[in-house]
Tab-separated table of C-alpha atoms and ligand atoms in Angstrom:
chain	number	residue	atom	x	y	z
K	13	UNK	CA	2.318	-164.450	20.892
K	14	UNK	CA	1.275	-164.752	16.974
K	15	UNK	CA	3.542	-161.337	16.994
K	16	UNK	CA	6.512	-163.015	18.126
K	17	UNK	CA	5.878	-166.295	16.109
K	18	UNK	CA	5.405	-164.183	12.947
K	19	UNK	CA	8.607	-161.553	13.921
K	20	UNK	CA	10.087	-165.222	14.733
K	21	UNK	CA	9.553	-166.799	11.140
K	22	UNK	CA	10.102	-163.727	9.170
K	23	UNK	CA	13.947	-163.465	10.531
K	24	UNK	CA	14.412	-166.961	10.008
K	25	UNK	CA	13.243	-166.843	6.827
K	26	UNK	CA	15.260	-163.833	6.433
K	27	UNK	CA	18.529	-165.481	7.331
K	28	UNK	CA	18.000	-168.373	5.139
K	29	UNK	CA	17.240	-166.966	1.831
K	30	UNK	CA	20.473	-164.073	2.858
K	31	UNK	CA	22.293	-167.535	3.096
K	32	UNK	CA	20.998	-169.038	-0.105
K	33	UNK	CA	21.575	-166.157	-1.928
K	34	UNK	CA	24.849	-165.467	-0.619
K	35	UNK	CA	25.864	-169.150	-1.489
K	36	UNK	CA	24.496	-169.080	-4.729
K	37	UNK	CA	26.445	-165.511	-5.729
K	38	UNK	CA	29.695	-166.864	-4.095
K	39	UNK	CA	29.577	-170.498	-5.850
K	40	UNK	CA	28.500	-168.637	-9.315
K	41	UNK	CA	31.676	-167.063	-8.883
K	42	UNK	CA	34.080	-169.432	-8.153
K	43	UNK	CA	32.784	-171.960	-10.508
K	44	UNK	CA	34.519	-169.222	-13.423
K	45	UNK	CA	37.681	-170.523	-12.037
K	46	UNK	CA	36.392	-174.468	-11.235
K	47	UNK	CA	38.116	-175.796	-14.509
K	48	UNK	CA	41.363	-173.547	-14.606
K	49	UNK	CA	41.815	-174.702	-11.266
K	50	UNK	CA	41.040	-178.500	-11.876
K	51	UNK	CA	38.146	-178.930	-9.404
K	52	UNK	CA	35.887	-180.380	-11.268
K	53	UNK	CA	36.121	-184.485	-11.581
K	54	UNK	CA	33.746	-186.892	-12.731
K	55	UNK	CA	31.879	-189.832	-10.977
K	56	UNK	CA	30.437	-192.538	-13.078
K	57	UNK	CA	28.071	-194.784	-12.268
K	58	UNK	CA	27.679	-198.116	-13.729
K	59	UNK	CA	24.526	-199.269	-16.226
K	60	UNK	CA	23.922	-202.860	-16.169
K	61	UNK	CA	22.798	-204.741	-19.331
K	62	UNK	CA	19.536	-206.993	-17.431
K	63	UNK	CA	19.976	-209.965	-19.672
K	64	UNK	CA	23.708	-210.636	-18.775
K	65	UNK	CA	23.964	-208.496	-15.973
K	66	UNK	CA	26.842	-206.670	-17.091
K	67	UNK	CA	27.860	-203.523	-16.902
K	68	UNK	CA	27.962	-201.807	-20.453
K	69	UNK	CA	28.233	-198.682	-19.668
K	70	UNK	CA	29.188	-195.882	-17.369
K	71	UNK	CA	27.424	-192.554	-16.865
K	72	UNK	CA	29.559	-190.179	-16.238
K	73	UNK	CA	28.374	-187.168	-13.560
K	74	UNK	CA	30.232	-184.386	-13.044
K	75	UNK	CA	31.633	-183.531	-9.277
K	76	UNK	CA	33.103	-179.991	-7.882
K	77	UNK	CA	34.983	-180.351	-4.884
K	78	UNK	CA	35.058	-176.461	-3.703
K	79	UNK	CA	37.903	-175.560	-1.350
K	80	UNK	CA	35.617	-174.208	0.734
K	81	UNK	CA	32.101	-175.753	0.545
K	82	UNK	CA	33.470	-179.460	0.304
K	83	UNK	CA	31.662	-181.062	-2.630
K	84	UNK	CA	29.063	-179.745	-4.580
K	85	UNK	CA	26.565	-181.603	-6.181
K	86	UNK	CA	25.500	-181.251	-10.022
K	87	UNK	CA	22.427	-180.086	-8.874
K	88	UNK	CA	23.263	-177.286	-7.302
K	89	UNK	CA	26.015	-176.028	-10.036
K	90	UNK	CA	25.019	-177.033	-13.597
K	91	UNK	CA	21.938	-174.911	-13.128
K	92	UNK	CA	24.378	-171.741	-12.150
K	93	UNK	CA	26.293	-172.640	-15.463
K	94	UNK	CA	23.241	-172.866	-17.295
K	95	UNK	CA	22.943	-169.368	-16.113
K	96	UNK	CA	25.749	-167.694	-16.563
K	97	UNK	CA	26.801	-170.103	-19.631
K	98	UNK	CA	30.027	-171.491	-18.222
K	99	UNK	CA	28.249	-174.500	-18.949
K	100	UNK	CA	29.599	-174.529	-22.532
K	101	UNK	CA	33.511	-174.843	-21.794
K	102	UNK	CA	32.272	-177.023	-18.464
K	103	UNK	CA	30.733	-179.213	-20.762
K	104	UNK	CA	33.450	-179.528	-23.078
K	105	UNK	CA	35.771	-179.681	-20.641
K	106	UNK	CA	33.495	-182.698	-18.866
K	107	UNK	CA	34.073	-184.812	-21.975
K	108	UNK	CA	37.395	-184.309	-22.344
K	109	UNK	CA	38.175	-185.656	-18.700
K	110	UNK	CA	35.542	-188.426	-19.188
K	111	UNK	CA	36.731	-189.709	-23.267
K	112	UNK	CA	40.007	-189.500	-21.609
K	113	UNK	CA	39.384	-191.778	-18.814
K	114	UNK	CA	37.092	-194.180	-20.083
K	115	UNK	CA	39.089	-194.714	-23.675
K	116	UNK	CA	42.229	-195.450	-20.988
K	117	UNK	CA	40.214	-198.345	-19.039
K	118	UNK	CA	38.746	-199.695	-22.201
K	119	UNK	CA	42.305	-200.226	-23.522
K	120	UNK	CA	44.125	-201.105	-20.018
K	121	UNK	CA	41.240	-203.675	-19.170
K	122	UNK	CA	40.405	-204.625	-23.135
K	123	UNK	CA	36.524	-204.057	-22.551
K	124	UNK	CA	34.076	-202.779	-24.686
K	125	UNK	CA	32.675	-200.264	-22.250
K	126	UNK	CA	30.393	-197.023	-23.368
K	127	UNK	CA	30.450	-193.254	-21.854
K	128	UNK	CA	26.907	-191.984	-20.939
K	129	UNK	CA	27.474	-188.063	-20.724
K	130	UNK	CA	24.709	-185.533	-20.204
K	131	UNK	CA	24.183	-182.647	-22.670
K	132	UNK	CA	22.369	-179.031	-21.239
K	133	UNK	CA	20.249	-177.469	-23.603
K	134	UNK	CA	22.242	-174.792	-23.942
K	135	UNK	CA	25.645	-176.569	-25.437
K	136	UNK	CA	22.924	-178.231	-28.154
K	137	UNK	CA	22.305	-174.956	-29.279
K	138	UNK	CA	25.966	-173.923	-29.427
K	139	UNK	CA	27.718	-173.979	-32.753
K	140	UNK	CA	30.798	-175.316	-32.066
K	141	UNK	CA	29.231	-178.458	-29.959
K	142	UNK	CA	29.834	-181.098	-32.989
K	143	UNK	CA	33.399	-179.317	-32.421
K	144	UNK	CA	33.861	-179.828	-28.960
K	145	UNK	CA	32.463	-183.628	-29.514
K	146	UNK	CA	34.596	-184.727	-32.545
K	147	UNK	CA	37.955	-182.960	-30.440
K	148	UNK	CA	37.213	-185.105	-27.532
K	149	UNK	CA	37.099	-188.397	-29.593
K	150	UNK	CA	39.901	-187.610	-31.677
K	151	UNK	CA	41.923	-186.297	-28.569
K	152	UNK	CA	40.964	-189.431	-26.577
K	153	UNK	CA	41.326	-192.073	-28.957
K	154	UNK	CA	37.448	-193.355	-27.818
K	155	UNK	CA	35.356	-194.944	-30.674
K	156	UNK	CA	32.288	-192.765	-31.907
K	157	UNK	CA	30.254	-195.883	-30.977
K	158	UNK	CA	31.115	-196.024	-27.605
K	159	UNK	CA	30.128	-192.732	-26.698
K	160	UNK	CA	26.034	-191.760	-25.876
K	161	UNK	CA	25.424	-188.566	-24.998
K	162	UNK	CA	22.106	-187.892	-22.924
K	163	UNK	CA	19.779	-185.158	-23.627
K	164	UNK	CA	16.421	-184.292	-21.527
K	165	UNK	CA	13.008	-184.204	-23.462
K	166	UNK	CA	12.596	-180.622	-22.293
K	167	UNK	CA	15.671	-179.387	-24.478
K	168	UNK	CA	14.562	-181.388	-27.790
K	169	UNK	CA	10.581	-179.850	-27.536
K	170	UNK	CA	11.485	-176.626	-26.955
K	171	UNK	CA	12.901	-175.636	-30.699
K	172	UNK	CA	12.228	-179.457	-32.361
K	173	UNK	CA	13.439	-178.401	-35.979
K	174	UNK	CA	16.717	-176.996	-34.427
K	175	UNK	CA	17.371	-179.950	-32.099
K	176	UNK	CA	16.942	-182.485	-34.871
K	177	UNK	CA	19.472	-181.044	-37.087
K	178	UNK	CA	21.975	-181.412	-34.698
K	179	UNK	CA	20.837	-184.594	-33.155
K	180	UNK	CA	21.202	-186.052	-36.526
K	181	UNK	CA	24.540	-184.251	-37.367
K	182	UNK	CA	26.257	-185.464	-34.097
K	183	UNK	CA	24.800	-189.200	-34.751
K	184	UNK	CA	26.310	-188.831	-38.011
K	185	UNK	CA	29.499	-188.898	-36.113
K	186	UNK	CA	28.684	-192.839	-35.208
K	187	UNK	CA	27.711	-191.471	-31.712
K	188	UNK	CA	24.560	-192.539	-29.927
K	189	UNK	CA	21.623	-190.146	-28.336
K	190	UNK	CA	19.723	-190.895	-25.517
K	191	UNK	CA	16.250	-189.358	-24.022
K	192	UNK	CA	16.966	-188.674	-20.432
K	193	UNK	CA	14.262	-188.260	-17.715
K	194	UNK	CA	11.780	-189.718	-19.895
K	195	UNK	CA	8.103	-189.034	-18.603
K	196	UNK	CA	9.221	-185.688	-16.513
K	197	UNK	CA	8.969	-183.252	-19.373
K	198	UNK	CA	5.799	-182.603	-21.913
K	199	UNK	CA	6.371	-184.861	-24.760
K	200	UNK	CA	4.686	-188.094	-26.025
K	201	UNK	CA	6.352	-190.901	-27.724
K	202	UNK	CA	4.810	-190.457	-31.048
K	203	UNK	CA	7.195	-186.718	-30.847
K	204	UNK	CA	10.301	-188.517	-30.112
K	205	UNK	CA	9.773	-191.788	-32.589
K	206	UNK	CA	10.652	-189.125	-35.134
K	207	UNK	CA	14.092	-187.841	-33.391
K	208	UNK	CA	16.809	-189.717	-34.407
K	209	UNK	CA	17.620	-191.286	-30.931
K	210	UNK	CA	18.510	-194.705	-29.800
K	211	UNK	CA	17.825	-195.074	-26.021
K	212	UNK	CA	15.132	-193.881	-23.875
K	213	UNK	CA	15.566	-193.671	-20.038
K	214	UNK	CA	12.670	-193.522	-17.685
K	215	UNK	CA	12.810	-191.151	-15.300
K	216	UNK	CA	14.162	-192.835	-11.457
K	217	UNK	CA	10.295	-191.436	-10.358
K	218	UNK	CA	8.979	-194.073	-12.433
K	219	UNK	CA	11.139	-196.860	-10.944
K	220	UNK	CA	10.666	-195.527	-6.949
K	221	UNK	CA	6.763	-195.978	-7.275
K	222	UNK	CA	7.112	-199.652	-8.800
K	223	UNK	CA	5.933	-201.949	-6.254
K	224	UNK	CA	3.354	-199.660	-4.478
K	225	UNK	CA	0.907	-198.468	-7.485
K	226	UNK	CA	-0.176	-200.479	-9.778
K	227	UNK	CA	-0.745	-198.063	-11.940
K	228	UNK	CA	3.213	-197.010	-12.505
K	229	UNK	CA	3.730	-200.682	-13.339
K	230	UNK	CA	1.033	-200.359	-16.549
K	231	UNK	CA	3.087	-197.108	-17.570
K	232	UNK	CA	5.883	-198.919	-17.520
K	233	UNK	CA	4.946	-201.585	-19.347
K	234	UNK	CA	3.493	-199.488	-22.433
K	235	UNK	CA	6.450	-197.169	-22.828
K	236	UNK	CA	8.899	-200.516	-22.561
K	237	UNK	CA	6.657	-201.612	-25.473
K	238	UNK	CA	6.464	-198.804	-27.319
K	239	UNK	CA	9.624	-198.228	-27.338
K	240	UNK	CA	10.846	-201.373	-28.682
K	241	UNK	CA	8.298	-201.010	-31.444
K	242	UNK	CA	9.921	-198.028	-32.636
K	243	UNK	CA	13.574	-199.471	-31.922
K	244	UNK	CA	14.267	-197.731	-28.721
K	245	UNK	CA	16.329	-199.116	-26.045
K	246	UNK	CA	15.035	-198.597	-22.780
K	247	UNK	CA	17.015	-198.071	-19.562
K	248	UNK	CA	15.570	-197.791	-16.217
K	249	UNK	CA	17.102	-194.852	-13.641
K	250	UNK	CA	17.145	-195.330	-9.951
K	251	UNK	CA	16.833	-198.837	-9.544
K	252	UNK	CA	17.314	-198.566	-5.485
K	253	UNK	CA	16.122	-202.432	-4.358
K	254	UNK	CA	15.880	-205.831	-5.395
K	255	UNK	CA	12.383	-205.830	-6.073
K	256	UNK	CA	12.654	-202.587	-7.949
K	257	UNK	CA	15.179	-204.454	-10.073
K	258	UNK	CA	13.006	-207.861	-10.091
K	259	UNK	CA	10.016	-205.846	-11.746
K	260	UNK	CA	12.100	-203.851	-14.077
K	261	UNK	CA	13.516	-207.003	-15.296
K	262	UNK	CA	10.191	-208.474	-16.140
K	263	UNK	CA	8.760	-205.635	-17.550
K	264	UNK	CA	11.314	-206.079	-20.375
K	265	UNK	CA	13.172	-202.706	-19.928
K	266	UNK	CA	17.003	-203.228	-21.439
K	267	UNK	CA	19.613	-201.850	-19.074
K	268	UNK	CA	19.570	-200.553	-15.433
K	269	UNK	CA	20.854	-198.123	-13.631
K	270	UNK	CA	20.768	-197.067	-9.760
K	271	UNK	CA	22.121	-197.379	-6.440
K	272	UNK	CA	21.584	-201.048	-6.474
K	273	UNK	CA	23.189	-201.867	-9.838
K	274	UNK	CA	25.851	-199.503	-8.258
K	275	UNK	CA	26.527	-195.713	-7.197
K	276	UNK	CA	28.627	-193.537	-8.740
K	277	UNK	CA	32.147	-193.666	-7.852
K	278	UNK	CA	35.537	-191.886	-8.706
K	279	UNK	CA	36.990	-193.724	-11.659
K	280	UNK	CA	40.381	-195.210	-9.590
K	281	UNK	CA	37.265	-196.880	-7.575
K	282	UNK	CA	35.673	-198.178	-10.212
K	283	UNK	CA	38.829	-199.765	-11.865
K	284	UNK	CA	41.243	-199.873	-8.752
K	285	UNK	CA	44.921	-199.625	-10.324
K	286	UNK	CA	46.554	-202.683	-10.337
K	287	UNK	CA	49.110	-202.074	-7.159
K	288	UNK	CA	45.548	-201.923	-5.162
K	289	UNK	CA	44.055	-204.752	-6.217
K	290	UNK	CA	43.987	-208.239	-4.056
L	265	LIG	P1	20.780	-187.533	-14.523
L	265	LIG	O1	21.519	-187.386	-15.797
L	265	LIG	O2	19.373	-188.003	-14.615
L	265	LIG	O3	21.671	-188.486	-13.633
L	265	LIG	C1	21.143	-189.402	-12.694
L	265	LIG	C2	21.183	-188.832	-11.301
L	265	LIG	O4	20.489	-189.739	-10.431
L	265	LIG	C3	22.587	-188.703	-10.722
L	265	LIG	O5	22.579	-187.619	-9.801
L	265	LIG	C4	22.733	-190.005	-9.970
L	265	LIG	O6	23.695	-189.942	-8.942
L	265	LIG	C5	21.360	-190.165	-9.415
L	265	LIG	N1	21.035	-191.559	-9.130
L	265	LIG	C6	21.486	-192.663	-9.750
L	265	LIG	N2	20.959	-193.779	-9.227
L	265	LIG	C7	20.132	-193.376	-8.239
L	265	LIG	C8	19.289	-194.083	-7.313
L	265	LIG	O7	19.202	-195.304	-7.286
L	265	LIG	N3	18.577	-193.307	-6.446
L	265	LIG	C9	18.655	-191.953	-6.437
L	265	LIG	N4	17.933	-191.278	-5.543
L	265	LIG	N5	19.439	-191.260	-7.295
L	265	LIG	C10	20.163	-191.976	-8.181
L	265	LIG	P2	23.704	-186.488	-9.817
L	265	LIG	O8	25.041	-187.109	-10.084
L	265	LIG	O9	23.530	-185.672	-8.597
L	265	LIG	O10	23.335	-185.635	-11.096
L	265	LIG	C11	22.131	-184.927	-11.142
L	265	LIG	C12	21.882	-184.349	-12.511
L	265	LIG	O11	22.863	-183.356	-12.831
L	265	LIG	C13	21.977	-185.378	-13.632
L	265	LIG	O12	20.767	-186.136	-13.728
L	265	LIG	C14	22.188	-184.475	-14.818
L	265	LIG	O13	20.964	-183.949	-15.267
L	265	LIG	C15	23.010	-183.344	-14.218
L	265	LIG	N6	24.426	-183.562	-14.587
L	265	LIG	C16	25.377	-184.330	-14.005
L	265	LIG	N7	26.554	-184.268	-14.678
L	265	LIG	C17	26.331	-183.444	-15.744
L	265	LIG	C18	27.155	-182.971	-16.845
L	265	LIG	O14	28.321	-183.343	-17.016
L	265	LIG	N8	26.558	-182.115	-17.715
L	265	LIG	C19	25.272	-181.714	-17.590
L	265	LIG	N9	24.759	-180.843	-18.486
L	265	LIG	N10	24.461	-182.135	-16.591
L	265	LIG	C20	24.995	-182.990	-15.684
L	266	LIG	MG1	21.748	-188.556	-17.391
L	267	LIG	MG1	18.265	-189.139	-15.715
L	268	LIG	MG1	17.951	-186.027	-13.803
């Protein structure tokens, strides 16, 4: 019997990781052709300013709809781009869509609405990133000032000299920099109060334990403060509930963002065009 169970998991386990890395060969190669062939789009997902509870910003998340697999999730692909470093001309691709869209609402609806776009370690260490970044404002018409991109901790700690000469070159643009995932990665606020950033968001973990550990909440509380004391903005991640949001509120963070504030959705869902709306 324990021969059979064993035989029994070892071919299952078999299959699976034949399947995984079967996927994982076949999506690395298609994703060479995701931008010629226009399959990648980009979701955004509104952050709401918690004193007037508006929305001030969008993040924008990048989608692939595969012919074959249906949609893939940024999960699953940035990491093979990281990889294989298609993530350079996916990223620069990814903010020219998003520039392009979000400068077009902010003229045809006269709002002064900010991109949040993510940033992979590897495109801060490419040269022509300040490039890429100044093409897609000029190209797109959208203000320096509206744009924030989003970088994790992990990516600024690993080579800190490096990452603040080009943190401080693309803020020299007018653009802002955000901390993203704050309290996943290794560093400490006193590291990042000397990176010329604006924003810091805490990481959705953070924000799913509120409510049931008392503990989280005290966290919480100190890196709001903090923050603020060294003129951070803080934005909470994964706000999924009421009381999430209720908490987060009090605890004096700036901006939300999460499935309750809203998820992210195609942009003609976002800002229906005008023949759809009622
Ligand atoms: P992120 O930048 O931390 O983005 C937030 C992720 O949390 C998004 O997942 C979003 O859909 C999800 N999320 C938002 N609110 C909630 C919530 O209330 N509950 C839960 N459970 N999840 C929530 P998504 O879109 O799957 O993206 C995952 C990650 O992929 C992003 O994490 C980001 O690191 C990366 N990514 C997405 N687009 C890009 C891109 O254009 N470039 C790069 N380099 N990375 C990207
Ligand atoms: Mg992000
Ligand atoms: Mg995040
Ligand atoms: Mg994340």
């Amino acid at each position: 019997q324990a021969k059979a169970h064993g035989g029994g998991r070892c071919a299952f386990f078999g299959v699976d990781l034949r399947e995984r890395v079967q996927r994982h060969m076949v999506l690395e190669q298609d994703l060479r052709h995701a931008v010629a062939n226009d399959e990648l789009w980009v979701a955004y997902q509104p952050v709401v300013d918690l004193r007037g509870d508006r929305m001030v910003a969008v993040e924008g998340l990048l989608r692939w709809s595969h012919p074959l697999h249906g949609t893939v999730s940024p999960g699953e692909f940035i990491p093979l781009a990281e990889e294989s470093d298609l993530i350079v001309p996916i990223g620069a691709h990814m903010l020219r869509l998003a520039t392009r869209q979000i400068a077009a609402e902010r003229e045809r609806h006269d709002l002064d609405l900010h991109l949040n776009a993510n940033l992979s370690p590897r495109q801060l260490e490419d040269p022509d990133l300040l490039d890429h970044v100044q093409h897609a404002l000029a190209d797109s018409g959208l203000p320096a000032h509206a744009l924030c991109l989003e970088i994790t901790e992990n990516a600024i700690m690993q080579d800190t000299t490096a990452a603040t000469r080009i943190l401080t070159a693309l803020r020299e643009l007018g653009i802002f920099l955000a901390i993203d995932d704050f309290g996943t990665g290794y560093s400490s606020l006193a590291q990042l109060r000397r990176l010329p950033v604006d924003i810091l968001k805490i990481d959705r973990t953070f924000v799913t334990d509120l409510g049931t550990c008392d503990e989280v909440e005290v966290i919480v509380a100190g890196i709001v403060a903090m923050s603020h004391a060294v003129g951070l903005d803080v934005v909470a991640e994964g706000i999924e509930t009421a009381a999430q949001l209720a908490i987060i509120r009090d605890l004096g963070c700036d901006q939300g963002q999460g499935y309750h504030l809203g998820k992210p959705y195609p942009i003609g869902e976002l800002f229906p065009p005008p023949a759809d709306r009622r």
